[in-house]
Coordinates of N, CA and C in Angstrom, one line a residue:
X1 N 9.7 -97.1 1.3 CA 8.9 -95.9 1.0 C 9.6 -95.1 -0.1
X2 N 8.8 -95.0 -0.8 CA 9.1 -94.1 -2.3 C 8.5 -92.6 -1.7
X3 N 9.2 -91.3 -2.2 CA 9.0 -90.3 -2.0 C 9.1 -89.5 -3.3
X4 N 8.1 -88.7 -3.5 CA 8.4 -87.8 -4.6 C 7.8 -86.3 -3.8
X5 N 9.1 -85.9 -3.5 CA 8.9 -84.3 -3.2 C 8.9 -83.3 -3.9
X6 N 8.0 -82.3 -4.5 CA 7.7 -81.6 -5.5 C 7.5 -80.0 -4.7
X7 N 8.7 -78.9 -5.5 CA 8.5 -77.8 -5.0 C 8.7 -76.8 -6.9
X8 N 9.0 -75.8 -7.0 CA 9.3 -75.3 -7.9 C 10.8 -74.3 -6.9
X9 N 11.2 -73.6 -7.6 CA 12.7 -73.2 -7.7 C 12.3 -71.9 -6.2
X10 N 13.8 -72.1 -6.1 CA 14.1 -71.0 -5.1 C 13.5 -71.0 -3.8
X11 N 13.2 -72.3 -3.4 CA 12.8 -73.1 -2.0 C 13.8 -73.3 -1.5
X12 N 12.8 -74.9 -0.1 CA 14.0 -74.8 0.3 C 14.4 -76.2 0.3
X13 N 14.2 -76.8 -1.0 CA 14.3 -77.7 -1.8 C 15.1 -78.7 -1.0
X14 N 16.6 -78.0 -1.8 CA 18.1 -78.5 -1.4 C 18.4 -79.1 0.1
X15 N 17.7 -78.3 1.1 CA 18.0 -78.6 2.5 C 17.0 -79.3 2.6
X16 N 15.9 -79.8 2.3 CA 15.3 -80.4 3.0 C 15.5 -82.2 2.2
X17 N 16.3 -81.8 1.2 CA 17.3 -82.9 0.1 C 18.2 -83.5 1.2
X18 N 18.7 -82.5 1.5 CA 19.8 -83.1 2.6 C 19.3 -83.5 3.9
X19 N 18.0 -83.0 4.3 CA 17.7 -83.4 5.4 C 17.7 -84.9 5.5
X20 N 16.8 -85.5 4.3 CA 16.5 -86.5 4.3 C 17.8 -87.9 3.9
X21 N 18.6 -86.9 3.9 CA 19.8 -87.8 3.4 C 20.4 -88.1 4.5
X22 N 20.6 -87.6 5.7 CA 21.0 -87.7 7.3 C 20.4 -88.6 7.3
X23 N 19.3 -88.8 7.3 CA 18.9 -89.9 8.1 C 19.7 -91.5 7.9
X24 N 20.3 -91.2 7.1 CA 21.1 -93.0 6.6 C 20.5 -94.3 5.7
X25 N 19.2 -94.3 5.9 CA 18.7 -95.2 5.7 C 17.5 -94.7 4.2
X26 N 18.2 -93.4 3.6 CA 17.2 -93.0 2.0 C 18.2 -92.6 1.2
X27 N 18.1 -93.3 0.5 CA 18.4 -92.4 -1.2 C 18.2 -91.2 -1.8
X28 N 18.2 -90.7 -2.3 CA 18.0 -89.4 -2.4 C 18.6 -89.0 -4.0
X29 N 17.5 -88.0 -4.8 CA 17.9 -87.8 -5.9 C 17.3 -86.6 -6.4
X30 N 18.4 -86.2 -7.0 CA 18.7 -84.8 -7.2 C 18.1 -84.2 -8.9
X31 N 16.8 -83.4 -8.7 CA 15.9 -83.2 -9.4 C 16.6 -84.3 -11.1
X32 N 15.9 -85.3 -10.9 CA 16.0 -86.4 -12.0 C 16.0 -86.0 -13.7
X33 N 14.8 -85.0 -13.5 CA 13.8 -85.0 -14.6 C 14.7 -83.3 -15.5
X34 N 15.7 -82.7 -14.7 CA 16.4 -81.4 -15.5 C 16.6 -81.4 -16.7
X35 N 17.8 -82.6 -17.3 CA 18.4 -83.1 -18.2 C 17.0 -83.2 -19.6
X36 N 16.0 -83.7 -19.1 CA 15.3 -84.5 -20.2 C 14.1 -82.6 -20.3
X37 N 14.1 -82.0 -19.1 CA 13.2 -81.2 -19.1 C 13.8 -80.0 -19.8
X38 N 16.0 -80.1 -20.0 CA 16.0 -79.2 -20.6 C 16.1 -79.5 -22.4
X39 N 15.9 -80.8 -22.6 CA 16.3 -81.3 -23.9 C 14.8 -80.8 -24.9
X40 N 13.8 -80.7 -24.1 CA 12.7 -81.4 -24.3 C 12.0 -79.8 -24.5
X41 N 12.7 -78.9 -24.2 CA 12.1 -77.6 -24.1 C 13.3 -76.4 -25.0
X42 N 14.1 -77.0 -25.1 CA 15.7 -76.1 -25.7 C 16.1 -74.8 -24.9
X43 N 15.4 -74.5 -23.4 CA 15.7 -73.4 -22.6 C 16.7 -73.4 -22.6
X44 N 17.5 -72.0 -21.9 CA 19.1 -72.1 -22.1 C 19.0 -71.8 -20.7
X45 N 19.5 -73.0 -19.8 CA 19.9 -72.4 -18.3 C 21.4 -72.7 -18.0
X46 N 22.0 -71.9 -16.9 CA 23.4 -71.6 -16.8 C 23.9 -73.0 -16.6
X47 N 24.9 -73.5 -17.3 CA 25.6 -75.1 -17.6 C 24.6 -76.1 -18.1
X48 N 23.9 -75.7 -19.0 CA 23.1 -76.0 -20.0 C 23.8 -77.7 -20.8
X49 N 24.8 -77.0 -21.3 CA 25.4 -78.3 -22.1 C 26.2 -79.4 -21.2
X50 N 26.9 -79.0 -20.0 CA 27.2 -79.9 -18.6 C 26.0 -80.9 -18.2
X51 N 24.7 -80.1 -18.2 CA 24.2 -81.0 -17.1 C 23.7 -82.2 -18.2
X52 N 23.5 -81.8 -19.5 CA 23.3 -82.8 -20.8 C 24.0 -83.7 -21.1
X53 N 25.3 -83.3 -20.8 CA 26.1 -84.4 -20.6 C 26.5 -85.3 -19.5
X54 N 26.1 -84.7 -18.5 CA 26.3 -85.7 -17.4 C 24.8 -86.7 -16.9
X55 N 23.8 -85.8 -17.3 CA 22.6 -86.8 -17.4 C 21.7 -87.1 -18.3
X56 N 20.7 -88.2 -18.0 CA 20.2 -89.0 -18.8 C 18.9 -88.1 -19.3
X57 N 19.2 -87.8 -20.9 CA 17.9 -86.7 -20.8 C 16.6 -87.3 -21.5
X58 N 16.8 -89.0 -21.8 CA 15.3 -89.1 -22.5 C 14.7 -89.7 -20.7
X59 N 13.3 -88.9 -21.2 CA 12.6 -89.5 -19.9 C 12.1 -90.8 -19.2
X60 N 12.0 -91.6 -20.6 CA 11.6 -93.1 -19.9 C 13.1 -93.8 -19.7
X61 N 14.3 -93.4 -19.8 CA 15.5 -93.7 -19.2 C 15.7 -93.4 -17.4
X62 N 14.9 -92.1 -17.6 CA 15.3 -91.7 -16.3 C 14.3 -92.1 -15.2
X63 N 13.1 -92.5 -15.9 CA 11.9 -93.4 -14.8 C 12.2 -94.8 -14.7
X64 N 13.2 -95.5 -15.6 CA 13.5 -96.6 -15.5 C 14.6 -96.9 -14.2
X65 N 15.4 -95.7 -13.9 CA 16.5 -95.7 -13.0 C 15.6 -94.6 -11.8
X66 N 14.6 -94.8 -11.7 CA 14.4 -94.4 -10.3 C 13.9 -95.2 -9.5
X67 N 15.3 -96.1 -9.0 CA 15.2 -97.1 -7.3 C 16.7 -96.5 -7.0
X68 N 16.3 -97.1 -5.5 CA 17.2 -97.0 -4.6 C 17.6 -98.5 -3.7
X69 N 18.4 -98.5 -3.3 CA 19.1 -100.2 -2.7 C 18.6 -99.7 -0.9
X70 N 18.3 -98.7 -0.4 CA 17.6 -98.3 1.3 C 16.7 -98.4 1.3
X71 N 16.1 -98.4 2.4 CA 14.3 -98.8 2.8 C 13.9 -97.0 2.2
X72 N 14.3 -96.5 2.2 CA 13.1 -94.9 1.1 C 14.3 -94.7 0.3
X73 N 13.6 -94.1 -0.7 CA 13.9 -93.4 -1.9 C 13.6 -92.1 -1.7
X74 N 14.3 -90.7 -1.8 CA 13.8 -89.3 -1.6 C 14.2 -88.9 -3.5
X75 N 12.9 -88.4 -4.2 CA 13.2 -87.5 -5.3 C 13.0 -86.1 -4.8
X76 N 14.0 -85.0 -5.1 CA 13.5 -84.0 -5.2 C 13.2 -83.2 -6.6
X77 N 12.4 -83.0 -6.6 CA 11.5 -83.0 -8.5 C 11.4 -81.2 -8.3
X78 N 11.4 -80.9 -9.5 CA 11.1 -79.5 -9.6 C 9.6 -79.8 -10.7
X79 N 8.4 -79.3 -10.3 CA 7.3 -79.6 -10.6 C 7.3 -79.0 -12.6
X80 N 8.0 -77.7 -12.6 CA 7.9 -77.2 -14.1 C 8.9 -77.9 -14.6
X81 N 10.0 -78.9 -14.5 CA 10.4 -79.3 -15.0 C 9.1 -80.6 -16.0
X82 N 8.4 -81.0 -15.3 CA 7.7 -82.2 -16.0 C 6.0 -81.6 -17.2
X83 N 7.3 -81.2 -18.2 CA 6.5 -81.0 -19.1 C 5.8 -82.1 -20.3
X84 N 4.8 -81.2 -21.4 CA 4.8 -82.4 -22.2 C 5.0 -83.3 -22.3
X85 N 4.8 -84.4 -22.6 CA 5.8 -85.8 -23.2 C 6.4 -86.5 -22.1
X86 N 6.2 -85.9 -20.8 CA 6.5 -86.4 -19.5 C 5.8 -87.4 -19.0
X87 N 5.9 -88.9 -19.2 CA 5.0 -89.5 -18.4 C 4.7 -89.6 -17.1
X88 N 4.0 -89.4 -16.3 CA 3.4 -89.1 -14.9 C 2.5 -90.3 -14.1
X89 N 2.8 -91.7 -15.1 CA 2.5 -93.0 -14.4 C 3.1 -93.2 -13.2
X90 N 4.4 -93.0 -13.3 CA 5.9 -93.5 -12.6 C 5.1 -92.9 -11.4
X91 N 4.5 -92.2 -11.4 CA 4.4 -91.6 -9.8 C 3.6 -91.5 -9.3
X92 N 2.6 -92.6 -9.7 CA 1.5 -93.4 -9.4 C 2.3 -94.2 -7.6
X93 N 3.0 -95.1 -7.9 CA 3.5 -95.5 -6.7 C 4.3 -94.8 -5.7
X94 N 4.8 -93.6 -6.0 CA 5.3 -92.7 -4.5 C 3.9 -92.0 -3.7
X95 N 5.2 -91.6 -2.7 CA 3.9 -90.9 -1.9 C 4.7 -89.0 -2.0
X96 N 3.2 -88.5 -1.8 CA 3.8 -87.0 -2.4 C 3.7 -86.1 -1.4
X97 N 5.1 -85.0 -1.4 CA 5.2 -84.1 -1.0 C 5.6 -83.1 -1.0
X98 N 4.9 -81.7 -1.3 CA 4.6 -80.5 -2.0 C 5.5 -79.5 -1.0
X99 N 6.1 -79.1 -1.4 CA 7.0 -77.8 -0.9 C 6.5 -77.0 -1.3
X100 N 6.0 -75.5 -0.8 CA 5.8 -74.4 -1.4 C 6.7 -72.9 -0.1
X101 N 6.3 -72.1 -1.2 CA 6.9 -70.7 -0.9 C 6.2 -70.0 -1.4
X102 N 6.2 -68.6 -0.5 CA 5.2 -67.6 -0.8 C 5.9 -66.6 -2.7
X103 N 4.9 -66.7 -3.2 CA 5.3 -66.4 -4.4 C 6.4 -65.0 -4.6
X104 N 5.8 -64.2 -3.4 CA 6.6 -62.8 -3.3 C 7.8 -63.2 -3.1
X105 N 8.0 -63.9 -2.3 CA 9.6 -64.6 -2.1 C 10.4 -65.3 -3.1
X106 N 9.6 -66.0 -3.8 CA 10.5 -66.6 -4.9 C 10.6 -65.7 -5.8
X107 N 10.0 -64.4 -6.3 CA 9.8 -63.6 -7.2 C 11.1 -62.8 -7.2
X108 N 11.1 -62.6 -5.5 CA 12.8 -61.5 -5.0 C 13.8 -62.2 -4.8
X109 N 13.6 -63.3 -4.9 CA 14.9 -64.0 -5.3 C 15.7 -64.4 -6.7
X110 N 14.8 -64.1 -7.5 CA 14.5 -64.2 -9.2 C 15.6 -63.0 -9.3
X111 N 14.6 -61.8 -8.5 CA 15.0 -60.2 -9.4 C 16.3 -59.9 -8.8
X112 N 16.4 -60.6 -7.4 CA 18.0 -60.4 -7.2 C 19.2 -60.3 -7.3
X113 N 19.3 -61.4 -8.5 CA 19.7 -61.9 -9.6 C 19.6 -61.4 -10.6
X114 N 18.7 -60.8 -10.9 CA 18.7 -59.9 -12.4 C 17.8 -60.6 -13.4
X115 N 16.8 -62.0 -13.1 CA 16.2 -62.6 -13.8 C 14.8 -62.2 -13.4
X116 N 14.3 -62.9 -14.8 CA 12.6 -62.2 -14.9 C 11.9 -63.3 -15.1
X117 N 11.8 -64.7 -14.2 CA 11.0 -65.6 -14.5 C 9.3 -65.4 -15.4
X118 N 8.7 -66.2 -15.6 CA 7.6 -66.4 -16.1 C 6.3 -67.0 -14.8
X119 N 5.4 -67.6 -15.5 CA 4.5 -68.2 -14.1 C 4.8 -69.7 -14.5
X120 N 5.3 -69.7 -15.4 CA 5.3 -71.1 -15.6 C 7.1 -71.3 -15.0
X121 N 8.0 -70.8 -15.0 CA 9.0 -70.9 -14.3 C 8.9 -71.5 -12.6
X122 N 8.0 -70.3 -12.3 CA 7.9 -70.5 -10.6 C 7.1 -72.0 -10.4
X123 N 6.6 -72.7 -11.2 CA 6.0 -74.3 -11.1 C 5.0 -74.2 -10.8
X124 N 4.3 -73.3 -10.1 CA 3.0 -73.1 -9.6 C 2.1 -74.0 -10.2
X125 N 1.4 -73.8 -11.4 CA 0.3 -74.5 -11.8 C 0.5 -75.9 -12.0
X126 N 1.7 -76.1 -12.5 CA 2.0 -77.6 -12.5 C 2.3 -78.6 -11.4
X127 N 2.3 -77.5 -10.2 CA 2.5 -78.1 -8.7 C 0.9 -78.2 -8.8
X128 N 0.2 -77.5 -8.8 CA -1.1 -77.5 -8.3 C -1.8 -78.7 -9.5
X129 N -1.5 -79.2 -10.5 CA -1.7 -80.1 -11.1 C -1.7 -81.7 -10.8
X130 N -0.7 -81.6 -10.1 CA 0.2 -82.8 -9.8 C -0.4 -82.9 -8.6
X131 N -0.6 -82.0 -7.6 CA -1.1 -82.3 -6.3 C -2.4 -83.0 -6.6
X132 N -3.6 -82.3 -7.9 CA -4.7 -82.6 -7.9 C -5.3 -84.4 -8.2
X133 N -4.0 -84.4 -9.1 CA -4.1 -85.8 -9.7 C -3.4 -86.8 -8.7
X134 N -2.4 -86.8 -8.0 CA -1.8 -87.3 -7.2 C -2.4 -87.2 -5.2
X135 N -2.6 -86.5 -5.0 CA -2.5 -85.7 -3.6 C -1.3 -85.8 -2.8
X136 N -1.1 -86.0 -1.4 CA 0.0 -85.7 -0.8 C -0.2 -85.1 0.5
X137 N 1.0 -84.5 1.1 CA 1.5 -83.6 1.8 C 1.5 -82.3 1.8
X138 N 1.4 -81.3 2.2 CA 1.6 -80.3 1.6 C 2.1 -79.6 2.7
X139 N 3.7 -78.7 2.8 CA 4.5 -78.2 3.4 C 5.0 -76.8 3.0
X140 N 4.7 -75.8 4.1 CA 5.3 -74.5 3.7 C 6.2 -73.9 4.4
X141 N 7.3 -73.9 3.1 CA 8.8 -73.9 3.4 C 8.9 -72.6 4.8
X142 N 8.4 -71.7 4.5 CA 8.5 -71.0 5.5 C 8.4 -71.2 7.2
X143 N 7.2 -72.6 7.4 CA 6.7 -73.1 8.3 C 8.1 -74.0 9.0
X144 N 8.8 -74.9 8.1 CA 9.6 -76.0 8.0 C 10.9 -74.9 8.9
X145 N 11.1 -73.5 7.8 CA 12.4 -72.8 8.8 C 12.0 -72.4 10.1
X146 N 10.7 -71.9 10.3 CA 10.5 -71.0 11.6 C 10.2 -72.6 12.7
X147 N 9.7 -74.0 12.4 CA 9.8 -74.7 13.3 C 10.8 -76.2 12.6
X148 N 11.9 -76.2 12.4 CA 12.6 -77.4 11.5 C 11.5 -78.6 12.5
X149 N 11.9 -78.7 13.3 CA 12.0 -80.0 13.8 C 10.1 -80.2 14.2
X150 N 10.0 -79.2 14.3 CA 7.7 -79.7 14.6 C 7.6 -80.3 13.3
X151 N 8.0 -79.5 12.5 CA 7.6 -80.0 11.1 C 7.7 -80.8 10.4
X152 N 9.4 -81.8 10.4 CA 9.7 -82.8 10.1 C 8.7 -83.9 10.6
X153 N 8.7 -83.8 12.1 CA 7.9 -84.8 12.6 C 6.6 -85.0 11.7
X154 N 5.7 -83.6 11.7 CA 4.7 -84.0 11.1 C 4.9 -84.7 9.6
X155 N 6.1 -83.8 9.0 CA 6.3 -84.7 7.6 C 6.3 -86.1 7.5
X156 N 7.2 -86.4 8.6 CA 7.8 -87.9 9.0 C 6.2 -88.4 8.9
X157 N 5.4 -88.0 10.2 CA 4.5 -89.1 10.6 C 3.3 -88.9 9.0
X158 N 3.5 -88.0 8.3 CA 2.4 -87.9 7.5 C 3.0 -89.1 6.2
X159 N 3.9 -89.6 6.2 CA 4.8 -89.9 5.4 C 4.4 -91.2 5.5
X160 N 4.4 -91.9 6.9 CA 4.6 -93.2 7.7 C 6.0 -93.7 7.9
X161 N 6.7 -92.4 8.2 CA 8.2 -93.1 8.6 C 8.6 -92.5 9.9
X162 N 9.6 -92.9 10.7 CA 10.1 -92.5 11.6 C 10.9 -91.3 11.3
X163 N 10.3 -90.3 12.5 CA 11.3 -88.8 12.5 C 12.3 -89.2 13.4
X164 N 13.7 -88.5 12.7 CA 14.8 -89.1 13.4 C 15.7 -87.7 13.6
X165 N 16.2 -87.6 14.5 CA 16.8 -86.1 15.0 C 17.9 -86.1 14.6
X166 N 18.3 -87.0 13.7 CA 19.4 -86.2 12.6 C 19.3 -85.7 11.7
X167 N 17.8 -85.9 11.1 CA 17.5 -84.9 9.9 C 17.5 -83.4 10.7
X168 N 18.1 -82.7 11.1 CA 18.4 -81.7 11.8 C 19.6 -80.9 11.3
X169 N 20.1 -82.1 11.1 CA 21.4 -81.2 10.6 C 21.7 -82.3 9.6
X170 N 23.2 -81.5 8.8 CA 24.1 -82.7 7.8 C 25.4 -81.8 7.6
X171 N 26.2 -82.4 7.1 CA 27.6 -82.0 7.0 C 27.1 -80.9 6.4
X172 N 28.2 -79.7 6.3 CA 28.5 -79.3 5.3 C 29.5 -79.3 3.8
X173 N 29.5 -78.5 3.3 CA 29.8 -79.2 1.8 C 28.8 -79.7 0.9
X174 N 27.5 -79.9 0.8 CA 26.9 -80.4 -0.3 C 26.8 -81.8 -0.3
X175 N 26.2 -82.5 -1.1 CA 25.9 -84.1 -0.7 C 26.3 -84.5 -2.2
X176 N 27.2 -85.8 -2.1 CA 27.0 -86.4 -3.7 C 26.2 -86.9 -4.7
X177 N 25.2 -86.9 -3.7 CA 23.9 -86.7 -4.7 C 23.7 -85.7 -5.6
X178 N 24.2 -84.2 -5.2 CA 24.0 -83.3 -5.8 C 24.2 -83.1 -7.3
X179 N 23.4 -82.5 -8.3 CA 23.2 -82.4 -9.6 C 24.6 -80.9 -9.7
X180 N 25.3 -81.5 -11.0 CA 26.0 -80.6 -11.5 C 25.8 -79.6 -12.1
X181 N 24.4 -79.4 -11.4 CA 24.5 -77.5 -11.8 C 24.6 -76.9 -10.0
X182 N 24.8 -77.7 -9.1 CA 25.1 -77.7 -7.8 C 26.2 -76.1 -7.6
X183 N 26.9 -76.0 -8.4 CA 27.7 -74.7 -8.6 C 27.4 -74.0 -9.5
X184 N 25.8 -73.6 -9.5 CA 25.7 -72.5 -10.4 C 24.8 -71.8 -8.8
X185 N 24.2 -72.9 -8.1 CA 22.9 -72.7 -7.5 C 22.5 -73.3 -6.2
X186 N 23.6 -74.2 -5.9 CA 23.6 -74.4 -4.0 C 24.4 -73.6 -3.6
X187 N 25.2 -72.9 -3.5 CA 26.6 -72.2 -2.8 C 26.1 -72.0 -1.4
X188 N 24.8 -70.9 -1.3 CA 24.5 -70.9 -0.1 C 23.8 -72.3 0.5
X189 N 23.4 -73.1 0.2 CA 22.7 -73.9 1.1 C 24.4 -75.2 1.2
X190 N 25.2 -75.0 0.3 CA 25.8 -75.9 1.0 C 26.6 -75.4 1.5
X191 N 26.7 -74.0 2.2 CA 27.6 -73.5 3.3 C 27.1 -73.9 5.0
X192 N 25.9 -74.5 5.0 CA 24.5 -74.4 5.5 C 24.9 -76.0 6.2
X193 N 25.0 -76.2 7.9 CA 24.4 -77.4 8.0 C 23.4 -78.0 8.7
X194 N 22.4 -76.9 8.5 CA 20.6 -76.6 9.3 C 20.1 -76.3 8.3
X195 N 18.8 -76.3 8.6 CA 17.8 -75.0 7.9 C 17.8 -73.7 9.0
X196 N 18.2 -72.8 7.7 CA 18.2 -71.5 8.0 C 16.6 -71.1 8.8
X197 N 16.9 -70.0 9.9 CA 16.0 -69.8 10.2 C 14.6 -68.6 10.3
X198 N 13.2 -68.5 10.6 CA 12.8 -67.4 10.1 C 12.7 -66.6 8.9
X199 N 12.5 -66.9 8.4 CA 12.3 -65.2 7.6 C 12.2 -64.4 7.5
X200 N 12.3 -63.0 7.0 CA 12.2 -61.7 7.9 C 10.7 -61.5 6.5
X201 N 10.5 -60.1 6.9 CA 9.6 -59.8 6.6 C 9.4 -59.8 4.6
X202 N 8.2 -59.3 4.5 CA 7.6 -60.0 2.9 C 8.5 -58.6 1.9
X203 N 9.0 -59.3 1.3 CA 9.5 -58.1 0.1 C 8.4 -57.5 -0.7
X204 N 8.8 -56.4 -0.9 CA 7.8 -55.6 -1.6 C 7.9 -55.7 -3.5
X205 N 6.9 -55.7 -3.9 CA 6.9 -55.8 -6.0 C 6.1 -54.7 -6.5
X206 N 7.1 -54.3 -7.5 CA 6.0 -53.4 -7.9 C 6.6 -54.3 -9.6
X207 N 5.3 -53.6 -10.4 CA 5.4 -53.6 -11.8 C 5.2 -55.1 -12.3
X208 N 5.8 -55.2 -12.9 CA 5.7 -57.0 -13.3 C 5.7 -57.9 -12.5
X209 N 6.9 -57.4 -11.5 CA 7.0 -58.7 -10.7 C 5.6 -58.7 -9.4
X210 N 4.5 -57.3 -9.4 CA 3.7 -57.4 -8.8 C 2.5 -58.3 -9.5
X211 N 2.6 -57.8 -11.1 CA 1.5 -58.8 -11.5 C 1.5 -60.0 -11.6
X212 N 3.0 -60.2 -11.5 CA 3.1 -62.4 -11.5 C 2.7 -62.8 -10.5
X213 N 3.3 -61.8 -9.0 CA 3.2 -62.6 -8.1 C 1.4 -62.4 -7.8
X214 N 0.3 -61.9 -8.3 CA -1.0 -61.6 -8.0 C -1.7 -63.1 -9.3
X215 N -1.4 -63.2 -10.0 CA -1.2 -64.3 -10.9 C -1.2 -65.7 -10.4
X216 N 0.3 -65.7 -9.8 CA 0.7 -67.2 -8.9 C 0.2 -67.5 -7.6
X217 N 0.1 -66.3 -7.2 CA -0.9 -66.6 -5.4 C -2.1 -67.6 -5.5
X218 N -2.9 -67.4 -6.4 CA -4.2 -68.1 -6.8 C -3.7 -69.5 -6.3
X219 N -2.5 -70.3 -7.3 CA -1.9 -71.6 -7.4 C -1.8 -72.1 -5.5
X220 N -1.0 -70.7 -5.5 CA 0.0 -71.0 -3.8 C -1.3 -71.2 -2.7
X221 N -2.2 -70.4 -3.5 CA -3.6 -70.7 -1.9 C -4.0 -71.6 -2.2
X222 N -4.0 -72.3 -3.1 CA -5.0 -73.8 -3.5 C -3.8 -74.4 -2.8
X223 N -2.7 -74.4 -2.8 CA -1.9 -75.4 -2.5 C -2.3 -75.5 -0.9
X224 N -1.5 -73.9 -0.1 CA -1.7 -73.9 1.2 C -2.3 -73.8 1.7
X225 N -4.0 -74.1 1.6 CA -5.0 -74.2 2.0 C -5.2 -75.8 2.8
X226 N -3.8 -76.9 2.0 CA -4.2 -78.1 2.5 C -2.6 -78.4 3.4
X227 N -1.8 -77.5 3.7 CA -0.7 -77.4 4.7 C -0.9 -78.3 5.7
X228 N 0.5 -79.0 6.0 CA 0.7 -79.6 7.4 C 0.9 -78.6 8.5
X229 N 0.2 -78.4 9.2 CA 0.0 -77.3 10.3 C 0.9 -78.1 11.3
X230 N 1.6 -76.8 12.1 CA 2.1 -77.1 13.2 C 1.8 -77.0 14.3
X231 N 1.4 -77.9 15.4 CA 0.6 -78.1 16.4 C 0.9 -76.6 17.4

């Protein structure tokens, strides 16, 4: 089983990276497409010239090297990474699975930080693109913390693999999978060896970060309108 898991930033990406990495028997790879998505665009993100050097930034290099030697392959893809000039054949043969977050949430986690993303930052439209041409799964991260384990299951069974009760947990420390910008941007999840639970309540936006997030909701309801519900 081939997987191509697609969320946009400030999810809960990373853990549910490692979820699938417990289990023993998947591969797992750590957003593939960064390297080529930052060459390919000249953004400047923090360890910018690190992650270019440690990975493969033309993109039919990097579709060429996605197998794994275990019965699944897990990508975790960040959806705005696959811009222009992106071929999107390769993912013709996975099976897809959509991570989302409520836009307000990823917005306050942006401003927390002191960053002012875009709508094209948050992946929104290009998640909702990729879902349309591909389909899939669709999982909201929020759902996944308030029930880990209902939800796996249903992932699992929507998937056609076996849910296994060690995706539950994983070591901590981070996984060698991990991409070397891993220390600009997992710290907390690899202090982490669950998914964190609940949520508390919706942060409030005013000003810009209210018009983005009234902007990207449109994307987020088409998405979670087709959610794996929890029984």
């Amino acid at each position: 089983m081939k997987i191509a898991a697609w969320s946009g930033p400030r999810n809960v990406s990373t853990a549910l990276m490692y979820s699938f990495a417990a289990r023993g028997d998947t591969d797992v790879r750590d957003e593939p497409f960064y390297a080529p998505y930052l060459a390919m665009t000249g953004i400047e993100h923090p360890g910018r010239d690190r992650i270019l050097a440690h990975r493969l930034a033309d993109p039919c290099a990097v579709i060429a090297g996605l197998t794994g030697s275990s019965p699944h392959l897990y990508l975790k893809l960040m959806a705005h990474h696959m811009v222009e000039g992106i071929d999107l054949d390769w993912a013709a043969d996975f099976s897809h699975l959509h991570l989302v977050r409520h836009p307000a949430r990823v917005i306050a986690s942006y401003t927390a930080r002191s960053e002012s993303p875009t709508l094209e930052d948050l992946g929104y439209p290009r998640q909702l693109e990729i879902f349309e041409r591909f389909g899939g799964l669709v999982a909201l991260s929020s759902d996944i913390r308030a029930h880990p384990e209902a939800m796996l299951r249903r992932i699992c069974e929507g998937l056609g693999i076996d849910f296994m009760a060690r995706m539950l947990s994983w070591p901590r420390g981070g996984h060698p999978a991990d991409g070397v910008w891993a220390r600009h941007r997992y710290g907390s999840v690899d202090a982490t060896t669950c998914f964190a639970g609940a949520e508390g309540d919706m942060p409030d936006l005013t000003g810009h970060d209210a018009d983005l997030c009234v902007d990207a909701m449109a994307y987020y309801d088409a998405l979670a309108t087709h959610r794996v519900a929890v029984d």
